mmCIF file of C-alpha atoms in Angstrom:
data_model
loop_
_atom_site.group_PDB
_atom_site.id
_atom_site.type_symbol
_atom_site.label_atom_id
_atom_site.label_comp_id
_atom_site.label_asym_id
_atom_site.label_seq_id
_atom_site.Cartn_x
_atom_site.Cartn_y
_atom_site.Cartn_z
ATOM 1 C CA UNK B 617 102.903 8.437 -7.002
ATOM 2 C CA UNK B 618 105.216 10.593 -9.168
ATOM 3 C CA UNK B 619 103.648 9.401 -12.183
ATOM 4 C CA UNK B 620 100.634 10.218 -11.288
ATOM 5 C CA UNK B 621 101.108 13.383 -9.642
ATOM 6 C CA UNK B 622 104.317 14.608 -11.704
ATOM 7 C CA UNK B 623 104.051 17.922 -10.488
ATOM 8 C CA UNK B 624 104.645 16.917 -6.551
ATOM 9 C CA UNK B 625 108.600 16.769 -5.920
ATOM 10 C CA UNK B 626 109.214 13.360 -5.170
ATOM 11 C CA UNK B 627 110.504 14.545 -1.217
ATOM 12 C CA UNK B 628 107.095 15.802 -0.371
ATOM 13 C CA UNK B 629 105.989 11.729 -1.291
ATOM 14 C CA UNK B 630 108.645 10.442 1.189
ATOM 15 C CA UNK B 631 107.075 12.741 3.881
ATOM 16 C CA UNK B 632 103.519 12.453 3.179
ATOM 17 C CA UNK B 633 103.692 8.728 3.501
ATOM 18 C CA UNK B 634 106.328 8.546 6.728
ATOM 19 C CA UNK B 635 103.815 10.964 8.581
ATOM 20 C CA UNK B 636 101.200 8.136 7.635
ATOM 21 C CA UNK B 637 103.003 5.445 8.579
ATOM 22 C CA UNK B 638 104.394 6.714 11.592
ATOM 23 C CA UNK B 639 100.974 7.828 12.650
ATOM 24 C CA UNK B 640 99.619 4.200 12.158
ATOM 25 C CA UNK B 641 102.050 2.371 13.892
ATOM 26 C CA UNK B 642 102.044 4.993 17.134
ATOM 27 C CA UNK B 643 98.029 4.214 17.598
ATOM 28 C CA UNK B 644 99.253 0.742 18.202
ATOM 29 C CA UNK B 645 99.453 -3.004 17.203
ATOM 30 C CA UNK B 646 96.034 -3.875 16.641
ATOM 31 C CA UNK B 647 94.919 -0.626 14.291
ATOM 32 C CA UNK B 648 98.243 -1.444 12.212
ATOM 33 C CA UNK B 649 97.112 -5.203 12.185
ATOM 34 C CA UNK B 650 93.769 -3.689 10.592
ATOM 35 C CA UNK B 651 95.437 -1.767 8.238
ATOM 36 C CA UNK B 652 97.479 -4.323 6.629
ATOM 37 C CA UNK B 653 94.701 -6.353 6.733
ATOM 38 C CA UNK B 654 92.221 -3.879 4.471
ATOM 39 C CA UNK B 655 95.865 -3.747 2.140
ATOM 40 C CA UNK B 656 95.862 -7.216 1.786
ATOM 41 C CA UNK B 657 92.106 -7.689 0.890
ATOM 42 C CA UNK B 658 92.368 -4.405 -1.821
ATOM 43 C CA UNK B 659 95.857 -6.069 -2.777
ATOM 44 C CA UNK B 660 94.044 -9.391 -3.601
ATOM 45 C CA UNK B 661 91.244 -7.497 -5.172
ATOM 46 C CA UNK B 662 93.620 -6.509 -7.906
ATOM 47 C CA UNK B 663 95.050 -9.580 -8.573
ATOM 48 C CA UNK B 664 92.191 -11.133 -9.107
ATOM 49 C CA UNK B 665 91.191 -8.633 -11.192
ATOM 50 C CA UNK B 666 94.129 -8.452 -13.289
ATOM 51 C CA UNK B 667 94.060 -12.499 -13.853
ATOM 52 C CA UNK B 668 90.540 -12.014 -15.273
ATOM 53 C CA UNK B 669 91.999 -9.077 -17.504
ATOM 54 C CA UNK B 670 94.964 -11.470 -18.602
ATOM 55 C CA UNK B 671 92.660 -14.443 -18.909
ATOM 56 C CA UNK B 672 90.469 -12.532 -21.654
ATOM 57 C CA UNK B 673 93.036 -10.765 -23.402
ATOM 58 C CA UNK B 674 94.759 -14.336 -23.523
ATOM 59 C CA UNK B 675 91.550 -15.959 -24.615
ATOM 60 C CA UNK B 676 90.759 -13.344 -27.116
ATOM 61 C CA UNK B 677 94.263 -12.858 -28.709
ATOM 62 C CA UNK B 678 94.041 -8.975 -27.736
ATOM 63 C CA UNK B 679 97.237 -7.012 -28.818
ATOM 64 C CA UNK B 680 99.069 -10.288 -29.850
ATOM 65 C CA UNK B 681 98.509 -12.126 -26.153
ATOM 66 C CA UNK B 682 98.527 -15.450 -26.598
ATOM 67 C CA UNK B 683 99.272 -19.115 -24.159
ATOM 68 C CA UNK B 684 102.604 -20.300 -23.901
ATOM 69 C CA UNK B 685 104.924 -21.575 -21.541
ATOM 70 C CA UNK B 686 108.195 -19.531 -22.840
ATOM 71 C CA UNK B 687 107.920 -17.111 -20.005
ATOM 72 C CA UNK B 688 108.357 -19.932 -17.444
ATOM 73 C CA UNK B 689 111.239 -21.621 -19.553
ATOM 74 C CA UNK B 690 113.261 -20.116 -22.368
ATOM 75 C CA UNK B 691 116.301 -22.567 -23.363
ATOM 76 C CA UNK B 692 117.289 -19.718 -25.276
ATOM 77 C CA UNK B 693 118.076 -17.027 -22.934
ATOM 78 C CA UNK B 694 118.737 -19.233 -19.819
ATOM 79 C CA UNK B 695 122.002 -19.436 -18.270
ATOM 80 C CA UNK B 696 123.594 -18.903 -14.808
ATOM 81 C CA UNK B 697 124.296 -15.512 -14.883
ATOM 82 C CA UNK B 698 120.729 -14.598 -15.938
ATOM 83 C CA UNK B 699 119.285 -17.010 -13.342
ATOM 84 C CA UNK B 700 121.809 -14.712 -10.554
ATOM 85 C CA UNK B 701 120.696 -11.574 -11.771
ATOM 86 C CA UNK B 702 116.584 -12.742 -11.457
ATOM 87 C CA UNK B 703 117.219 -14.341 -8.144
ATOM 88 C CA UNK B 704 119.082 -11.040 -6.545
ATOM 89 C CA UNK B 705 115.839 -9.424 -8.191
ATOM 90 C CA UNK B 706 113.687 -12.215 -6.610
ATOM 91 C CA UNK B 707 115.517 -11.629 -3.250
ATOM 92 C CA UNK B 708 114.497 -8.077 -3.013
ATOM 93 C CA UNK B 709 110.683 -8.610 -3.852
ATOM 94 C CA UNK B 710 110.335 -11.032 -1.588
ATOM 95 C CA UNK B 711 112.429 -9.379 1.207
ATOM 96 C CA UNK B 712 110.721 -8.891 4.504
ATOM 97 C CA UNK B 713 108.984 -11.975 5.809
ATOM 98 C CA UNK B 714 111.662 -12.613 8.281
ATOM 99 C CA UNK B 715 110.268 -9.096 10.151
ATOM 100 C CA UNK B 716 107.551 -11.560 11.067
ATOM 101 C CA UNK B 717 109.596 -12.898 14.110
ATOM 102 C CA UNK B 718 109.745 -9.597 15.505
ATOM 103 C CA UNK B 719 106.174 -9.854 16.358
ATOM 104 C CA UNK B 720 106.314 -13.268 17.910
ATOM 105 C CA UNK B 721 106.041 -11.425 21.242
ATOM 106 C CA UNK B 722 102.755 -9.860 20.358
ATOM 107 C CA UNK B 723 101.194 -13.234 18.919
ATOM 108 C CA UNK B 724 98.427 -14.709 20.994
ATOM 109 C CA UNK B 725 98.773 -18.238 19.450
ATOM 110 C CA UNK B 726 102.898 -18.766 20.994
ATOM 111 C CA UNK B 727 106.071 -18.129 19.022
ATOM 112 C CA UNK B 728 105.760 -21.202 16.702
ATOM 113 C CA UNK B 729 103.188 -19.362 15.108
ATOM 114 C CA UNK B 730 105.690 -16.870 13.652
ATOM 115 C CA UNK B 731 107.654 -19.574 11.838
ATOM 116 C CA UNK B 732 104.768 -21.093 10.415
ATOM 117 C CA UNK B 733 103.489 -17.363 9.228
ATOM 118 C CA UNK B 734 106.400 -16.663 7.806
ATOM 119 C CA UNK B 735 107.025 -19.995 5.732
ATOM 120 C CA UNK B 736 103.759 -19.916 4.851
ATOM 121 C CA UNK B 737 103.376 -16.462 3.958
ATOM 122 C CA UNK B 738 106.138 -17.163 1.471
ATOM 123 C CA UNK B 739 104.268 -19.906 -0.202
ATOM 124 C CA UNK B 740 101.333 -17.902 -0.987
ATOM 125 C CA UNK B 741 103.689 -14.907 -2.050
ATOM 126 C CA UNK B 742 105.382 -17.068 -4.400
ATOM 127 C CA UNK B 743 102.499 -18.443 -6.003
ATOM 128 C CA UNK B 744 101.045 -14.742 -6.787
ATOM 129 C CA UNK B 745 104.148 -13.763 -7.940
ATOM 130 C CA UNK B 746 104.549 -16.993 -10.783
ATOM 131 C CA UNK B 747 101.099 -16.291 -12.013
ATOM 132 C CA UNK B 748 101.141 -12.524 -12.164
ATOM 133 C CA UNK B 749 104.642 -12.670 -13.840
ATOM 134 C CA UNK B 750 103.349 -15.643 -16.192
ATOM 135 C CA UNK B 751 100.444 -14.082 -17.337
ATOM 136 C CA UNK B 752 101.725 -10.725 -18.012
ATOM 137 C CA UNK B 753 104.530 -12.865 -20.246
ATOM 138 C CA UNK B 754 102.000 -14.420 -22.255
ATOM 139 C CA UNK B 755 100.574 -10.648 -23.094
ATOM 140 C CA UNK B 756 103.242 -9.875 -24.448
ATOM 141 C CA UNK B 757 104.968 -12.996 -26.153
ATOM 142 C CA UNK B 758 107.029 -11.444 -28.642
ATOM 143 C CA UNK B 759 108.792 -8.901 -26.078
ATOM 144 C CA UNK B 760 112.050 -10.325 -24.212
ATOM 145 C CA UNK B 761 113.335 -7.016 -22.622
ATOM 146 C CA UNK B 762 111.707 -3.496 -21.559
ATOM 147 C CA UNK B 763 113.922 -0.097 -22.241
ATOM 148 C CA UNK B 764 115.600 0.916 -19.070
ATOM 149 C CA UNK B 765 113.324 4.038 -18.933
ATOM 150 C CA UNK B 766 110.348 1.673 -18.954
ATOM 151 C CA UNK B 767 111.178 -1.211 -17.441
ATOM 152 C CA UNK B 768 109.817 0.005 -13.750
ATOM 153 C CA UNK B 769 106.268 0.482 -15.078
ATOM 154 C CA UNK B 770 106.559 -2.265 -17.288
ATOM 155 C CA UNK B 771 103.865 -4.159 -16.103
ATOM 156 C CA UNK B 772 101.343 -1.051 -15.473
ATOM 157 C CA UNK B 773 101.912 -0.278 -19.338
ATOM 158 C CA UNK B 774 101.025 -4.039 -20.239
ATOM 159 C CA UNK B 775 97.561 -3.478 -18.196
ATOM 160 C CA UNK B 776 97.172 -0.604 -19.895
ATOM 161 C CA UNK B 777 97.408 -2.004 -23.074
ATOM 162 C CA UNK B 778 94.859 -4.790 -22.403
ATOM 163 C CA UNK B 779 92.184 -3.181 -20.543
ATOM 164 C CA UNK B 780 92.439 0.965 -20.573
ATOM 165 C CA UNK B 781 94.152 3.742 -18.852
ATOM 166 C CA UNK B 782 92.174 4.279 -16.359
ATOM 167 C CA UNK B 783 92.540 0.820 -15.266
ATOM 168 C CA UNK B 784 96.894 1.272 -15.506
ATOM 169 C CA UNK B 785 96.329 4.538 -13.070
ATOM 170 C CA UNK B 786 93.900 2.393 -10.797
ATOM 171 C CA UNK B 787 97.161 0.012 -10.859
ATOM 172 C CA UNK B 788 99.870 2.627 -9.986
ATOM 173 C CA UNK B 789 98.376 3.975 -7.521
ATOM 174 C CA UNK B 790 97.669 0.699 -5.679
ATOM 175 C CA UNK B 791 100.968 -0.486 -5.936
ATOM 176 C CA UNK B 792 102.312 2.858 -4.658
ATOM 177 C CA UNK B 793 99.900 3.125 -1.803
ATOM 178 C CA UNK B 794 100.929 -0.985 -1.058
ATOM 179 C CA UNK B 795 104.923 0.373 -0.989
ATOM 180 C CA UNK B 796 104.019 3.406 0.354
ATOM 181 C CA UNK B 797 102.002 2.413 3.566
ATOM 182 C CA UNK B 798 101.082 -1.420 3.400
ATOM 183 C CA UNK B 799 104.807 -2.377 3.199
ATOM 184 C CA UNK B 800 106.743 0.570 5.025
ATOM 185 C CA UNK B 801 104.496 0.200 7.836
ATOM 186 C CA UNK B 802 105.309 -3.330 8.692
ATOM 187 C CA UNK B 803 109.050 -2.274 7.915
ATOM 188 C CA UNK B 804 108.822 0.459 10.332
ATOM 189 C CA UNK B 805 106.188 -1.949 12.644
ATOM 190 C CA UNK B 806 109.703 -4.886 12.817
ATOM 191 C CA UNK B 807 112.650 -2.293 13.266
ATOM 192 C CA UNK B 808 111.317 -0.484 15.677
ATOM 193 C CA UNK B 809 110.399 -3.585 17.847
ATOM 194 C CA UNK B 810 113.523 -5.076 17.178
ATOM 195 C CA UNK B 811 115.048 -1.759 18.480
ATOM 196 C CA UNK B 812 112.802 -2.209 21.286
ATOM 197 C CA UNK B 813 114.362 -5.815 22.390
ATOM 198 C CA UNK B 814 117.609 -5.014 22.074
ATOM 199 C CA UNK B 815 117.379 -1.957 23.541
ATOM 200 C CA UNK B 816 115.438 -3.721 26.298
ATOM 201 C CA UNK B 817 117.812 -6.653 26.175
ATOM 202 C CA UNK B 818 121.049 -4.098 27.120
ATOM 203 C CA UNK B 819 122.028 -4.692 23.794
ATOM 204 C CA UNK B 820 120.985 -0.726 22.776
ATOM 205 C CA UNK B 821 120.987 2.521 25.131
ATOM 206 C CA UNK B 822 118.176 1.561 27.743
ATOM 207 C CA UNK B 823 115.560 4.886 26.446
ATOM 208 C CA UNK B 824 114.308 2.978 23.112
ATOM 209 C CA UNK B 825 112.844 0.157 25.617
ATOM 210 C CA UNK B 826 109.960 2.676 26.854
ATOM 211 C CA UNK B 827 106.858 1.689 25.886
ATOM 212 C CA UNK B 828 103.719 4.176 26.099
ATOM 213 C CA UNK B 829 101.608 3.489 28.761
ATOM 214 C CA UNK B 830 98.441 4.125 26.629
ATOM 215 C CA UNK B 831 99.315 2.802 23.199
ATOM 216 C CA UNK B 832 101.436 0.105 24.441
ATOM 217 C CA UNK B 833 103.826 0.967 21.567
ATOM 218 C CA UNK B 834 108.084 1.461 21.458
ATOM 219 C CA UNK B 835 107.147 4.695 20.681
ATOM 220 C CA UNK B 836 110.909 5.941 20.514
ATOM 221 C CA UNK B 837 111.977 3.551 18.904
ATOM 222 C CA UNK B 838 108.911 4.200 16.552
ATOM 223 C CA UNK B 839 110.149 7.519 16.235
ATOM 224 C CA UNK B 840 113.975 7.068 15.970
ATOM 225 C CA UNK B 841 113.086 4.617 12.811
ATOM 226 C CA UNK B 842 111.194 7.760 11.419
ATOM 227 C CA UNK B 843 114.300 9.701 11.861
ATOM 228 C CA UNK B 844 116.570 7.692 10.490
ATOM 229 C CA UNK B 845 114.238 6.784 7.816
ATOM 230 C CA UNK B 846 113.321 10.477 6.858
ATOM 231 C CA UNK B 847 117.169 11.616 6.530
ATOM 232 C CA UNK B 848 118.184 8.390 4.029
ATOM 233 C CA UNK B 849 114.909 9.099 2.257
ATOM 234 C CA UNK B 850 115.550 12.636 1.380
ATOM 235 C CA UNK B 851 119.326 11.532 0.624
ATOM 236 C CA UNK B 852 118.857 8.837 -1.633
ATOM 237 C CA UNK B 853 115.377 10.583 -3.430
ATOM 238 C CA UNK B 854 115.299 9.689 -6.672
ATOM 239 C CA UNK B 855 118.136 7.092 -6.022
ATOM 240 C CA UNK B 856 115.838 4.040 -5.598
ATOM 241 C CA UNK B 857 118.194 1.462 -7.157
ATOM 242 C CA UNK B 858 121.099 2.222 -5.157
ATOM 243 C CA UNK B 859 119.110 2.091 -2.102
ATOM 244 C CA UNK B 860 117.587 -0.484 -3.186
ATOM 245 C CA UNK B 861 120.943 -2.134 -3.664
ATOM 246 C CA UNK B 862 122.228 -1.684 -0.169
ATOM 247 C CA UNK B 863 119.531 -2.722 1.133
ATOM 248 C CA UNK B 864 119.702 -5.701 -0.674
ATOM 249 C CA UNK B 865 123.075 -6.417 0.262
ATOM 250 C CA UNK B 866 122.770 -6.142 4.168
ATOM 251 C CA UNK B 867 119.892 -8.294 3.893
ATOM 252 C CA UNK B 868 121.239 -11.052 2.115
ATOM 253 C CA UNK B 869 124.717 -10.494 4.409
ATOM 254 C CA UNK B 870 122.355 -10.921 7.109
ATOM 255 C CA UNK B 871 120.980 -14.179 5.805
ATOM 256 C CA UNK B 872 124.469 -15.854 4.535
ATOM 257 C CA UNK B 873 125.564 -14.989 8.781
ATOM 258 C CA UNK B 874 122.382 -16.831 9.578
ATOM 259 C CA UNK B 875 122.757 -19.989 7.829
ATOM 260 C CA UNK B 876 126.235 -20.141 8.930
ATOM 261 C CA UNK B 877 125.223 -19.921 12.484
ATOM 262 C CA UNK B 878 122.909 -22.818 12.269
ATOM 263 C CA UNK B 879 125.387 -25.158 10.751
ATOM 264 C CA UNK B 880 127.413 -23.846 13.931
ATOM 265 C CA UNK B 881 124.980 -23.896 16.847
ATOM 266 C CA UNK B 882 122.882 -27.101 15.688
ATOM 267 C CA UNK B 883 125.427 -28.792 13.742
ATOM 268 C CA UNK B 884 128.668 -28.344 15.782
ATOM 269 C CA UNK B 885 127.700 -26.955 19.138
ATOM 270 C CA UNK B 886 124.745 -29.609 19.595
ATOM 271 C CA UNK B 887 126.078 -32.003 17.191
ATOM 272 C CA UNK B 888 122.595 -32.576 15.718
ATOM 273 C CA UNK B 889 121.567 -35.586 13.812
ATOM 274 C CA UNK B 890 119.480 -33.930 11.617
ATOM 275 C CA UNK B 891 121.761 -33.871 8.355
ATOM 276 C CA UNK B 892 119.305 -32.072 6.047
ATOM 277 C CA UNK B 893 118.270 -29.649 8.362
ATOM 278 C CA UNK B 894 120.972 -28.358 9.819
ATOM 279 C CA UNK B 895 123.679 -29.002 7.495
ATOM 280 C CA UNK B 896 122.726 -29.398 3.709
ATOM 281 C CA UNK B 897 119.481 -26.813 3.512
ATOM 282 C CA UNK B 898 122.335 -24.121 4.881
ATOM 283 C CA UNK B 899 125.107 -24.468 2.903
ATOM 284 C CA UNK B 900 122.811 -24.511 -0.201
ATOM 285 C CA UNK B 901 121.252 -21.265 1.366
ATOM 286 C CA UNK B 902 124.877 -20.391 2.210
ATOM 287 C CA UNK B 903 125.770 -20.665 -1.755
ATOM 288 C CA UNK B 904 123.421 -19.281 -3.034
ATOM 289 C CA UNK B 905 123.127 -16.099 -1.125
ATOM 290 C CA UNK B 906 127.049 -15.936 -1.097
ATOM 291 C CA UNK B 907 126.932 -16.139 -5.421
ATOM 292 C CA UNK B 908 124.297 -13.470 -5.939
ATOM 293 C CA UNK B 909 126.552 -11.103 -3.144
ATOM 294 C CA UNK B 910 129.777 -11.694 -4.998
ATOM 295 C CA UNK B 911 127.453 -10.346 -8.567
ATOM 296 C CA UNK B 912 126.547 -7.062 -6.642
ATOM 297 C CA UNK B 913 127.101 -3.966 -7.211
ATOM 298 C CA UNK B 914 130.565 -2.313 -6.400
ATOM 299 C CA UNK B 915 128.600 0.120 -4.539
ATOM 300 C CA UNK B 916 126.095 -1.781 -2.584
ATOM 301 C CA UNK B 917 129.455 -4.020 -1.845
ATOM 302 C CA UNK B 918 131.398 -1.068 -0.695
ATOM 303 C CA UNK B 919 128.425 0.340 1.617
ATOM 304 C CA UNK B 920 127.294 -2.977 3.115
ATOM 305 C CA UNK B 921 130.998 -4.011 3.949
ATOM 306 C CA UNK B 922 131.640 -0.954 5.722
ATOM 307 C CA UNK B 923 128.303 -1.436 7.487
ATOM 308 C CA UNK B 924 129.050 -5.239 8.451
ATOM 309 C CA UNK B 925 132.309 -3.631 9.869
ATOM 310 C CA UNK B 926 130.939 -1.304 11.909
ATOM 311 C CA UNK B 927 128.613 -3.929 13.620
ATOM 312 C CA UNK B 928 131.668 -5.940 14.471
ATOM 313 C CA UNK B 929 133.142 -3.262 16.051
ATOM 314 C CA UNK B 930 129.690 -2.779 17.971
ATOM 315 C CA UNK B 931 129.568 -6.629 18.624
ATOM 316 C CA UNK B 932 133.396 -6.818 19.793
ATOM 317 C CA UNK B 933 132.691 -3.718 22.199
ATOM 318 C CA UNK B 934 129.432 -5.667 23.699
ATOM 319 C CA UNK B 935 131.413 -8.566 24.020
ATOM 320 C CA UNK B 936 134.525 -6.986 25.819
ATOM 321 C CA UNK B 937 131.946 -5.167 28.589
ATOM 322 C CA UNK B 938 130.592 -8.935 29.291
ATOM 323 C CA UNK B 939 126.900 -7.894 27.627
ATOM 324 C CA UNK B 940 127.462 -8.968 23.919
ATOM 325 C CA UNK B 941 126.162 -12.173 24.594
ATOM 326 C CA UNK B 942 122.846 -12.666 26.829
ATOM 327 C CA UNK B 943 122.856 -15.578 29.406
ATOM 328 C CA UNK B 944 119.637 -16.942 27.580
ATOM 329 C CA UNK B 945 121.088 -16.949 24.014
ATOM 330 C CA UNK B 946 124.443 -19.197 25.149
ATOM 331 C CA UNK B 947 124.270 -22.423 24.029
ATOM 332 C CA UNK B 948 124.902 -24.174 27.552
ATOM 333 C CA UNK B 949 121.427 -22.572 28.631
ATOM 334 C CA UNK B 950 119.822 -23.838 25.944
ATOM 335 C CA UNK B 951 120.732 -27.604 26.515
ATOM 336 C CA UNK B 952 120.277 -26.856 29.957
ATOM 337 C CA UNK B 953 116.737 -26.163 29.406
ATOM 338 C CA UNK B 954 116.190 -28.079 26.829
ATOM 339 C CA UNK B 955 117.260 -31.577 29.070
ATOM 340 C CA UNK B 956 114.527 -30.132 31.638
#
């Protein structure tokens, strides 16, 4: 919204748009539901109506667009380390579907549901995100790299230059209002439910498990994520990439942990029989994720490491007062139950 609005401090953004979003996720499940719903459809909207714009300028050569497939392969400019550097770029726009599961609770149509959401949910993603990114190539063929300075509104200046300004503002200000609310409130919507079960679980202090009687929200745990989320915001303002760093760094630590505990729950523990599954598709994950952490940046390194060894102190803590590990989550239940 700053560059729309230069003249409001970037801090008065962050607090604006946290009042929002806490507001919309204290009313409760279903009005947040609606909300991301109306996103989505004016989110959509835009798409389509920037493939029309891309289609015509293509069609009618505007400012040098033209077709070609060089945005989707270049021999020239391909190689590892580029591919490492798109895919830790990739990781972060795509990070978030996994907050998904911590709705399965809330799902009227079972848990399953969540898994099938979220795969699915990537599918779709990753087809908008090809097109839009191959169309707004072929607008501007002859251009391999952006200046730092305008390489975040990159893609708003390309509109711009095939349609009209009022048409790159109408942009901007969707995409910040999509950041802003669409995709902070499902943020805030996941961690504070995933608060909630822990908390609720004995895995976090017992208060963050209430749930308000009327709203049938965590509402402080919807509150403690504001908190939290309010101080780092006004720390790191105007510091979006090395937020944006560490965040992409825990993430990705937190995926790399997952995949190896497949391979050891399903593969070793239950010694499945399902090679690809629960072998090969994780250690590919497992290398992959583990080459684009080792290309991060020293201080996103630095800051996630410490974090990862604070939550092994938490974990070893847990462990040592015989609640680190819930009876449910132990692999003898499971087989138990699942030989039922």
């Amino acid at each position: 919204m700053s560059g729309i609005f230069p003249a409001v401090p970037k801090w008065a953004w962050i607090i604006v748009f946290l009042l929002i979003n806490t507001a919309i996720n204290y009313i409760g499940i279903s009005f947040t539901a609606v909300v991301n719903r109306l996103f989505l459809a004016a989110e959509v909207i835009f798409i389509i109506i920037f493939v029309i714009m891309a289609i015509t300028a293509i069609a009618k050569g505007i400012d040098g667009a033209t077709f070609t497939t060089t945005p989707l392969f270049n021999k020239e400019y391909f190689s590892a380390p580029l591919v490492a550097t798109a895919l830790s770029i990739a990781v972060l726009s795509f990070l978030g579907f996994d907050g998904i599961a911590t709705l399965a609770e809330e799902s009227k149509s079972g848990h399953k549901s969540a898994g099938v959401a979220m795969i699915g949910g990537l599918v779709v993603v990753a087809i908008f995100f090809i097109s839009q990114t191959w169309l707004a190539g072929m607008l501007v063929p002859n251009t391999t790299s952006f200046p730092e300075d305008q390489a975040g509104n990159a893609f708003f200046d390309i509109v711009g230059r095939v349609s009209s300004h009022a048409w790159q503002v109408a942009f901007l200000a969707m995409n910040a209002l999509a950041v802003g609310i669409a995709n902070a409130v499902a943020a805030q919507s996941a961690t504070s439910r995933l608060l909630f079960s822990m908390s609720r679980d004995g895995q976090l202090p017992r208060f963050l498990s209430h749930i308000n009687a009327k709203n049938r929200v965590p509402e402080r745990a919807i509150l403690l994520v504001a908190g939290i989320t309010l101080v780092l915001g006004l720390f790191f303002v105007g510091q979006i990439g090395l937020i944006s760093s560490l965040v992409n760094f825990g993430a990705l630590t937190s995926f790399l942990l997952l995949h190896l505990s497949v391979m050891i729950f399903f593969g070793v523990r239950r010694r499945s029989s399902n090679i690809l599954l629960h072998w090969v598709v994780p250690i590919i994950g497992f290398c992959i994720i583990g080459f684009v952490l080792w290309n991060a940046e020293p201080a996103a390194k630095i800051g996630g490491i410490a974090w990862l060894i604070i939550g092994i102190g938490v974990l070893i803590y847990y462990t040592r007062r015989g609640i680190g590990i819930l009876p449910e989550h132990r692999a003898d239940s499971i087989e138990a139950s699942s030989k039922e």
